[in-house]
Every structure is written in structure tokens, then in C-alpha cells.
PDB file of C-alpha atoms in Angstrom:
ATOM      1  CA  UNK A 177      68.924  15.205 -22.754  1.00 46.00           C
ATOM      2  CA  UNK A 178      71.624  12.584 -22.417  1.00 46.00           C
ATOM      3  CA  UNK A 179      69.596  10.480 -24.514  1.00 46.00           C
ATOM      4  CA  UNK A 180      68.838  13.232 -27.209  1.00 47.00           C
ATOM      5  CA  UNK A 181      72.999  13.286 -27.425  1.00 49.00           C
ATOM      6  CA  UNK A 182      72.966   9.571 -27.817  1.00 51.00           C
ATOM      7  CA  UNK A 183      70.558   9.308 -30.384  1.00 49.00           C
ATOM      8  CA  UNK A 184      71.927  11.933 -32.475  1.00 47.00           C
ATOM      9  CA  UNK A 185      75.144  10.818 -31.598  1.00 49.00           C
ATOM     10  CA  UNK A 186      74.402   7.652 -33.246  1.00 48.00           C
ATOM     11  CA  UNK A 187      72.772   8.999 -36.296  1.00 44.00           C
ATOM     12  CA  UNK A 188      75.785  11.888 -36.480  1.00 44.00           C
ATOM     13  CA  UNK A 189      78.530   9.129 -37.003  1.00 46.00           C
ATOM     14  CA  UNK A 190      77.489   8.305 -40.739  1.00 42.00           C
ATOM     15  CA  UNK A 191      75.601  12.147 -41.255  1.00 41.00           C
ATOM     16  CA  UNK A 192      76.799  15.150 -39.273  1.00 42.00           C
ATOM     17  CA  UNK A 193      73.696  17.201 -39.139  1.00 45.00           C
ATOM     18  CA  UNK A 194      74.214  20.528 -38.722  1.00 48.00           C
ATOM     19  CA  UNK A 195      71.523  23.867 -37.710  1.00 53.00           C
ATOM     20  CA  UNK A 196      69.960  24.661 -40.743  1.00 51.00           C
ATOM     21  CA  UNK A 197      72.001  27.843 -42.009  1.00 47.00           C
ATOM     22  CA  UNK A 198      75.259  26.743 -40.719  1.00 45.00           C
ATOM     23  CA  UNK A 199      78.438  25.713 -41.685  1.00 42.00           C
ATOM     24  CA  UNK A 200      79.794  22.739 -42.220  1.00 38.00           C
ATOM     25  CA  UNK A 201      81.796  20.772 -39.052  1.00 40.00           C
ATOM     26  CA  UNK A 202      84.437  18.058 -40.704  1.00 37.00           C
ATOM     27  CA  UNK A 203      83.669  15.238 -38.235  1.00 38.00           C
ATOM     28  CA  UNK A 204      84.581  12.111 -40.464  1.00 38.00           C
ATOM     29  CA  UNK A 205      88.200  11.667 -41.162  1.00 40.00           C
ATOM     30  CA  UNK A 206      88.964  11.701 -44.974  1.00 40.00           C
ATOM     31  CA  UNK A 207      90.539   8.059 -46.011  1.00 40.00           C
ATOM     32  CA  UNK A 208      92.058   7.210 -49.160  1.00 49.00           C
ATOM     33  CA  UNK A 209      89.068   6.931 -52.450  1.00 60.00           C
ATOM     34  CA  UNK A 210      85.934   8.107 -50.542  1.00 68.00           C
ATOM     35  CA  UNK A 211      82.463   7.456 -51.632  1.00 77.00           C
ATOM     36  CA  UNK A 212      80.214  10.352 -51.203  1.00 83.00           C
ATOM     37  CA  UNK A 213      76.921   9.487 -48.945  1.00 82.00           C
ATOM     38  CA  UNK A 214      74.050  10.343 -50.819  1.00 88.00           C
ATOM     39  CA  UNK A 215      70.841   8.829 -48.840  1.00 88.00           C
ATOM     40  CA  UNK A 216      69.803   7.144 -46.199  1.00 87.00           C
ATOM     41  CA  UNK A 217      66.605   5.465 -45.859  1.00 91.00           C
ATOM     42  CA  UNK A 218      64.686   2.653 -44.199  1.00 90.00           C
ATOM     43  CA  UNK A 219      65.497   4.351 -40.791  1.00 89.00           C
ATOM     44  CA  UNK A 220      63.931   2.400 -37.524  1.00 93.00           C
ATOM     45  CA  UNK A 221      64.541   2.655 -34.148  1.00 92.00           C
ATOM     46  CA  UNK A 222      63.474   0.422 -30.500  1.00 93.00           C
ATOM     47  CA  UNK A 223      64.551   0.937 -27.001  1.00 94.00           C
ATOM     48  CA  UNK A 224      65.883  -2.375 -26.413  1.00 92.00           C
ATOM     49  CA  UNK A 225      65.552  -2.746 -22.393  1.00 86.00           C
ATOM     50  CA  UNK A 226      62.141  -4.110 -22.180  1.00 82.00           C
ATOM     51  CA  UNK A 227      60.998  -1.240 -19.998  1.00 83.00           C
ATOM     52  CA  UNK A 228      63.693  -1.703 -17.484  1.00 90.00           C
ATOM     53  CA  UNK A 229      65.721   1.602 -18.127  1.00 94.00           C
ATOM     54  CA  UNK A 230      65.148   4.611 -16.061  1.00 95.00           C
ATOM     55  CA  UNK A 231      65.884   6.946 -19.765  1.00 93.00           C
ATOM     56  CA  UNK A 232      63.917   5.652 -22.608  1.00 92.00           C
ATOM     57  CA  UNK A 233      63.330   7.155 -25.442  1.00 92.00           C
ATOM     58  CA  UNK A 234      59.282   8.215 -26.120  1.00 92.00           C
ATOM     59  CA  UNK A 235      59.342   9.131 -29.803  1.00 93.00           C
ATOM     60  CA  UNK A 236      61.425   9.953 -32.412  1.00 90.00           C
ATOM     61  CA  UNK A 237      60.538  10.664 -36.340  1.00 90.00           C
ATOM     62  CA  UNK A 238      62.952  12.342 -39.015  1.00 87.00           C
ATOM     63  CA  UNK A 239      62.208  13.364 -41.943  1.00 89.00           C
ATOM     64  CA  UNK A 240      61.930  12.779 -45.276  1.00 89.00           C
ATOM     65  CA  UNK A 241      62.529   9.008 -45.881  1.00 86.00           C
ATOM     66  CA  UNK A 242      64.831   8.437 -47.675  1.00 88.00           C
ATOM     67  CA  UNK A 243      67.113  11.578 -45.934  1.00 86.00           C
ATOM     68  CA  UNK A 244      68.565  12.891 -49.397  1.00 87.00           C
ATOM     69  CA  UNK A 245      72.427  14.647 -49.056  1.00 84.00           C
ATOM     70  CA  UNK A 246      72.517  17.137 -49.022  1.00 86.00           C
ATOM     71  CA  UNK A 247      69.488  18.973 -47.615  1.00 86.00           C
ATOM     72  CA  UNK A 248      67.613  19.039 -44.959  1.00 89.00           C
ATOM     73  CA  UNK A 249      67.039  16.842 -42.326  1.00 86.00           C
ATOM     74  CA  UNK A 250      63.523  17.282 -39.474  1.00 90.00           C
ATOM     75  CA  UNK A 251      64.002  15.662 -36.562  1.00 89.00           C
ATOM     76  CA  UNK A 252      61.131  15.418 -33.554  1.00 91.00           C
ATOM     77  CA  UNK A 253      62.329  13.866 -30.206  1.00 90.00           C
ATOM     78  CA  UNK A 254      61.135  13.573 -26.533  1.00 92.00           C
ATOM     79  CA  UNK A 255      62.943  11.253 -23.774  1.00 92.00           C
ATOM     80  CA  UNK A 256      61.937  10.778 -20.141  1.00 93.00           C
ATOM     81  CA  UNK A 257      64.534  10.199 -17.407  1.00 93.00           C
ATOM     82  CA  UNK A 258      63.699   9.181 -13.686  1.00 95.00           C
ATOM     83  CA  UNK A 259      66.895   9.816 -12.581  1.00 95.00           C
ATOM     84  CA  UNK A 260      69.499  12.491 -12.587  1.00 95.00           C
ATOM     85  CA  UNK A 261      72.344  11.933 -15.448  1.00 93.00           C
ATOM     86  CA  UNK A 262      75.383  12.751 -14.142  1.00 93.00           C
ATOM     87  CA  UNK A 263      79.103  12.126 -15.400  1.00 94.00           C
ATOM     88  CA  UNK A 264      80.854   9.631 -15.941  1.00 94.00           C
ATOM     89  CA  UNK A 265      77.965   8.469 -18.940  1.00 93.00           C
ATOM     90  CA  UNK A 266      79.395   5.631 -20.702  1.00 94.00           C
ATOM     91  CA  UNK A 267      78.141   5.092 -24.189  1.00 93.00           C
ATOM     92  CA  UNK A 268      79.044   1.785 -26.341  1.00 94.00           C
ATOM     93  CA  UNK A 269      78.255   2.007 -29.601  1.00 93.00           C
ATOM     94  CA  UNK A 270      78.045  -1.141 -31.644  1.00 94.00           C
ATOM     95  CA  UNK A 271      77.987  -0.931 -35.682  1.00 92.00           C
ATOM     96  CA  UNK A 272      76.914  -4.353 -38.071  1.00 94.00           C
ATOM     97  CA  UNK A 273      76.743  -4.329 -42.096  1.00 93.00           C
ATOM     98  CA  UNK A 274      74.758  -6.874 -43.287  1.00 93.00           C
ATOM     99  CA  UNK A 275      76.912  -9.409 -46.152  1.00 91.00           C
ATOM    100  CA  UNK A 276      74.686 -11.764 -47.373  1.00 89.00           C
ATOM    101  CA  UNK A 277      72.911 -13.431 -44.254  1.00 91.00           C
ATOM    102  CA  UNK A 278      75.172 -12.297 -41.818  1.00 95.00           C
ATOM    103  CA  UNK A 279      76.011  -9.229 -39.768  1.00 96.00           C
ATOM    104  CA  UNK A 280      79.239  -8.923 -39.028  1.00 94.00           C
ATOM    105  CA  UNK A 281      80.630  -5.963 -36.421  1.00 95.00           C
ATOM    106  CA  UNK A 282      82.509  -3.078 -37.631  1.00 91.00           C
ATOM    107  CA  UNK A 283      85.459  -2.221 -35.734  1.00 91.00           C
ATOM    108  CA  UNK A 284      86.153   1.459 -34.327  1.00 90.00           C
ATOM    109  CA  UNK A 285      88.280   3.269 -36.436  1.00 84.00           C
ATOM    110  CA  UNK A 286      89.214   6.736 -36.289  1.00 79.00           C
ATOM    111  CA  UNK A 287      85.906   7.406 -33.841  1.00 80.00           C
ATOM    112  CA  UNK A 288      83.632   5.309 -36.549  1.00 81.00           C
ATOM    113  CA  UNK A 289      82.048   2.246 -35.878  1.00 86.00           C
ATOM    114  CA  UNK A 290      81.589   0.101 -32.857  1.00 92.00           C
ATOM    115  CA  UNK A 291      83.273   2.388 -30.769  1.00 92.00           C
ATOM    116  CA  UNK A 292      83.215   3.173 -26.959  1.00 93.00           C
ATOM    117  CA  UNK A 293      82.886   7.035 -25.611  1.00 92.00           C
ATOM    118  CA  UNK A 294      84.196   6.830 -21.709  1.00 93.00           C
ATOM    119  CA  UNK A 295      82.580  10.145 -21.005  1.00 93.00           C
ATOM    120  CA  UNK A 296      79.398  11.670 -22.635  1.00 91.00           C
ATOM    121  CA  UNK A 297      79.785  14.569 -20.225  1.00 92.00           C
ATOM    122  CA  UNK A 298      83.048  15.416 -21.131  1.00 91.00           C
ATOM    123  CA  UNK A 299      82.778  14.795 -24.982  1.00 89.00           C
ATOM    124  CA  UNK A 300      80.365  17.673 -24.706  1.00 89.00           C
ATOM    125  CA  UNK A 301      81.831  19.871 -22.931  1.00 91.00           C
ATOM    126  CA  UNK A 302      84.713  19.911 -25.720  1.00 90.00           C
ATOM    127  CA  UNK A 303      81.561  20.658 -28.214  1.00 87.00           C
ATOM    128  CA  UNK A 304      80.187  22.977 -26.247  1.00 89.00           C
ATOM    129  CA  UNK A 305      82.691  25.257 -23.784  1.00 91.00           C
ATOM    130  CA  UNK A 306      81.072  25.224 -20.352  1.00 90.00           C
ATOM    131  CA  UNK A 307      79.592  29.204 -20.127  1.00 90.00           C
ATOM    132  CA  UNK A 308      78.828  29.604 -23.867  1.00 91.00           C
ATOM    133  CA  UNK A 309      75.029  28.895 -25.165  1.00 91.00           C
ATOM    134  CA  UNK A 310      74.000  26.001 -26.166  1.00 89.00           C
ATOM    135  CA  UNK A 311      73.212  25.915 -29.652  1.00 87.00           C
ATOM    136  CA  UNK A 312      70.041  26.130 -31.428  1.00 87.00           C
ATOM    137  CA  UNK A 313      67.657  24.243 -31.090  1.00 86.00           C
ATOM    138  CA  UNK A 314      68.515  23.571 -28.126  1.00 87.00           C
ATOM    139  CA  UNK A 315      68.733  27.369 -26.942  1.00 88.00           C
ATOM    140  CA  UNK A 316      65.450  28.022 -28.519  1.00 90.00           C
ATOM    141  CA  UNK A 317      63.610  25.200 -26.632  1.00 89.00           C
ATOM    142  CA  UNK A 318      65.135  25.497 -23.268  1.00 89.00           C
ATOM    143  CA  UNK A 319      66.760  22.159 -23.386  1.00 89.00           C
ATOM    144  CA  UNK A 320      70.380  21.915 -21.330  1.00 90.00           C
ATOM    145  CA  UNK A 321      73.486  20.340 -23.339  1.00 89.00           C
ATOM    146  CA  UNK A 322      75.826  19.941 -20.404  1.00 91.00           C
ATOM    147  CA  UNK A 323      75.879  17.459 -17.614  1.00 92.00           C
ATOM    148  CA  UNK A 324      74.072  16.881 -14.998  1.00 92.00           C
ATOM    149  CA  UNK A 325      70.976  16.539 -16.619  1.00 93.00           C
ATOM    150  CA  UNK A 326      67.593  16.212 -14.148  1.00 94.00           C
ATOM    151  CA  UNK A 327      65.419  13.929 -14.339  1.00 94.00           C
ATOM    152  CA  UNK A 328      62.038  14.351 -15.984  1.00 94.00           C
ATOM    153  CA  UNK A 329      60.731  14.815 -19.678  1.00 93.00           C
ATOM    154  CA  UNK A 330      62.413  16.621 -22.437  1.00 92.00           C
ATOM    155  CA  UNK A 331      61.043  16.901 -26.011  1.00 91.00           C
ATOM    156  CA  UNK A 332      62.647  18.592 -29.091  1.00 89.00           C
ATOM    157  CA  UNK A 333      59.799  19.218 -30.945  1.00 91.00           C
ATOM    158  CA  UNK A 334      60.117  19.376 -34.741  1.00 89.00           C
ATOM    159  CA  UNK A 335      63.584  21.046 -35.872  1.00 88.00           C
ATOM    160  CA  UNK A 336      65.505  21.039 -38.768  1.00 88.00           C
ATOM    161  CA  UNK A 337      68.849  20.317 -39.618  1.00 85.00           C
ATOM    162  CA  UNK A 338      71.095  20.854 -42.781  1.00 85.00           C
ATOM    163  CA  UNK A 339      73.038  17.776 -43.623  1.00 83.00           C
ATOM    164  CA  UNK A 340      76.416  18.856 -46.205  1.00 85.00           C
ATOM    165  CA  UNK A 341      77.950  16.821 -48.338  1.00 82.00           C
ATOM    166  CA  UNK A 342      79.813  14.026 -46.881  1.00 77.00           C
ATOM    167  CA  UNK A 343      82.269  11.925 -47.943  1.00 78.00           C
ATOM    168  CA  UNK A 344      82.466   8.680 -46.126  1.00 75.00           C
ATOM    169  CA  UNK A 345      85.204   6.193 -45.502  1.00 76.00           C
ATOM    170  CA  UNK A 346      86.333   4.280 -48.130  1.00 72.00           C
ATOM    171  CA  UNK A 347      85.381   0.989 -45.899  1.00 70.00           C
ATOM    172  CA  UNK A 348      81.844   2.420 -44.996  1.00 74.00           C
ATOM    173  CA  UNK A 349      80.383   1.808 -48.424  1.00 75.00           C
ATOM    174  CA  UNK A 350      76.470   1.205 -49.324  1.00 85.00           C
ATOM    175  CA  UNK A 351      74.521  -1.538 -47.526  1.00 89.00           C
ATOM    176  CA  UNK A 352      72.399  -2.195 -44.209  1.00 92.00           C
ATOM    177  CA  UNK A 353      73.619  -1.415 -41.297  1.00 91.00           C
ATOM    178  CA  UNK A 354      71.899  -1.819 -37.491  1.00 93.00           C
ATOM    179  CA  UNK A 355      73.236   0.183 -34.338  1.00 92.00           C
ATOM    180  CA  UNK A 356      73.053  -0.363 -31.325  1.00 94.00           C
ATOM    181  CA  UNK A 357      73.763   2.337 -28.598  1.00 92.00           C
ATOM    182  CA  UNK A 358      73.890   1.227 -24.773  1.00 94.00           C
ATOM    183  CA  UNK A 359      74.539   4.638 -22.058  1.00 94.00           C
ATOM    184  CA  UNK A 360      75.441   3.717 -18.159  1.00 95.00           C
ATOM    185  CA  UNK A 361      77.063   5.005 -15.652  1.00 95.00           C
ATOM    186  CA  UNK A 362      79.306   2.652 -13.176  1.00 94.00           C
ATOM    187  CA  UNK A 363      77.403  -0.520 -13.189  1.00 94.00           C
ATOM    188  CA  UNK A 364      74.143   0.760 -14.005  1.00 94.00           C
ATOM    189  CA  UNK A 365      72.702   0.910 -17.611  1.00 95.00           C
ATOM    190  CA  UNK A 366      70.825   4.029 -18.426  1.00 95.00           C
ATOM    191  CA  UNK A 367      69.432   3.504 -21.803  1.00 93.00           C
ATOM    192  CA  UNK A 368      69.473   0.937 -24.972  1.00 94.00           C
ATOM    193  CA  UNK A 369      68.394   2.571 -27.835  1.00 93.00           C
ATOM    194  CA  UNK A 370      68.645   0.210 -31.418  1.00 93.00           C
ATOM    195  CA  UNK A 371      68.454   1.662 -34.833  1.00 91.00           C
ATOM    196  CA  UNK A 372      68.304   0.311 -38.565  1.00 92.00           C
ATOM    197  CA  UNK A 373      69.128   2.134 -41.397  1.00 88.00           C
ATOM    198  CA  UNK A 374      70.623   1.781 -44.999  1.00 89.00           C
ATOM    199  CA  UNK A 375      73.453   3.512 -46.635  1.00 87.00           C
ATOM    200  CA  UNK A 376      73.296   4.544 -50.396  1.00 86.00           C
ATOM    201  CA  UNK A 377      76.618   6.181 -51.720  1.00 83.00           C
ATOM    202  CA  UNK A 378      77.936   7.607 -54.986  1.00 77.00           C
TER     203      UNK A 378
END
């Protein structure tokens, strides 16, 4: 489920899903004049490892296109490991906006952008207290949100989310953007996961 954290994780920088019926959790740092995210649409996604990884990612949909915020957001996921995830799990994020013909990298600020998590294991066990539930869906569907994580198939099958209202750095501002997220652990990569999606704000 490493790469169901990584995926969302991705997806959760620009549009912090929540449960549907929950509250709100203030994961984007307020800058000076911020533009209020409104949609995002023209979401894609590869694995990017030519078939070399030992997590890959077997399908993922959401749901509707374009994602209107706020409201709600279904998401349908399964993964497939061959090996057990255990900590340290790197993840390196990197973020491009496309200006004109180019794509130039955004720089991590505040957590946002092309940004590098040391530990996946330990970012969630500040989410998610070691000895407490995990949270629905996961609970619901039997799927584990702490490390290690076996190997084998996990699927989340259609769930919805509630996305709030989100207000969005003032340097994050409508446009395309393209993600790339790359997991290891020591010197072995786990998973390569791209996405492509665009960014309409108010």
C-alpha cells in the first residue's frame, strides 16, 4: 500500500482529499494573495519503469473529469508488490509547469513541489499514531497504512473522497503541470509512477 500512499500522496499536494463526511485537514500553507483551486482535469497517469519495478501500479481511475472543488472526488486503485516494503521508503517527487514550450521544475517550498520525503514510513506514522485504526477506507477494506507492508496485491476498490475548498499558493497558479513520483529504498527503486494533470483556479 506504499504505492497507494504515493499516488495519493502525489495527487494530495495540489488537492487534500479527505473521507467523504469529514473535516477539513489544512495541509497547504497559506501565502500571501491565494488563488482558490477550482478544477482539475485532463488527469493521466504511467508507471514509468518499463516493467522493471517490483511495485507497479495496475489501475487507477478518479472520478469525474474535470474533479470540480469542492465535491467529491471517486478514486479506484489496485497495486502489486513482489517484495516486502519496509522503512526507510524514499520518495522524490518532481513537479514541472508547462510556459510556453517548456517545462520548467518547481522548486520545494514549504512541502510543495519537487520535493524529497526521506521516510514514507515515518511520515505516516505522524498521520496515523501507530495503535489507532487506520482510517476509512482503508479500515473498511482491510488495507494496512503503516510500514512494513507485504508483498502481494492490494486494491481499493471504488471510494469516495470529499475535496474542501482550497486555496493554493500564490506561485501555484493555473496551467499544466506533470509529476513525477520515484519510491526506493537504499539503492533500490521501488516504483515510478508519472502523472499529468491541469490546474484551473479562481
Amino acid at each position: 500500500m506504499a504505492a497507494l500512499a504515493l499516488l495519493l500522496g502525489v495527487l494530495l499536494q495540489l488537492s487534500p482529499a479527505v473521507p467523504a463526511g469529514r473535516g477539513q485537514q489544512p495541509w497547504l500553507v497559506e501565502r500571501p494573495q491565494p488563488r482558490r483551486l477550482s478544477k482539475v482535469d485532463g488527469f493521466s497517469w504511467k508507471n514509468c519503469d518499463n516493467g522493471t519495478d517490483p511495485v507497479e501500479v495496475q489501475s487507477l481511475s478518479l472520478a469525474p473529469d474535470p474533479i470540480c472543488i469542492p465535491g467529491d472526488l471517486k478514486v479506484n486503485l489496485a497495486v502489486s508488490s513482489k517484495v516486502d516494503l519496509t522503512s526507510p521508503l524514499k520518495v522524490v517527487l518532481t513537479v514541472e509547469k508547462k510556459i510556453a514550450d517548456m517545462w520548467i521544475k518547481i522548486p520545494c517550498l514549504d512541502q510543495i513541489g519537487s520535493c524529497t520525503y526521506e521516510d514514507l514510513c515515518n511520515i505516516l506514522d505522524n498521520a496515523i499514531p501507530p495503535g489507532t485504526p487506520c482510517p476509512e477506507p482503508l479500515l473498511s477494506y482491510g488495507l494496512p497504512c503503516h510500514c512494513p507492508f507485504k508483498q502481494g496485491s492490494y486494491s481499493l476498490p471504488s471510494s469516495e473522497f470529499y475535496l474542501p475548498v482550497i486555496e493554493l499558493p500564490s506561485w501555484l497558479t493555473n496551467g499544466d503541470y506533470r509529476i513525477e513520483g520515484v519510491m526506493s529504498n537504499g539503492a533500490q527503486q521501488l516504483s515510478c509512477v508519472k502523472m499529468a494533470l491541469s490546474l484551473h483556479s479562481d
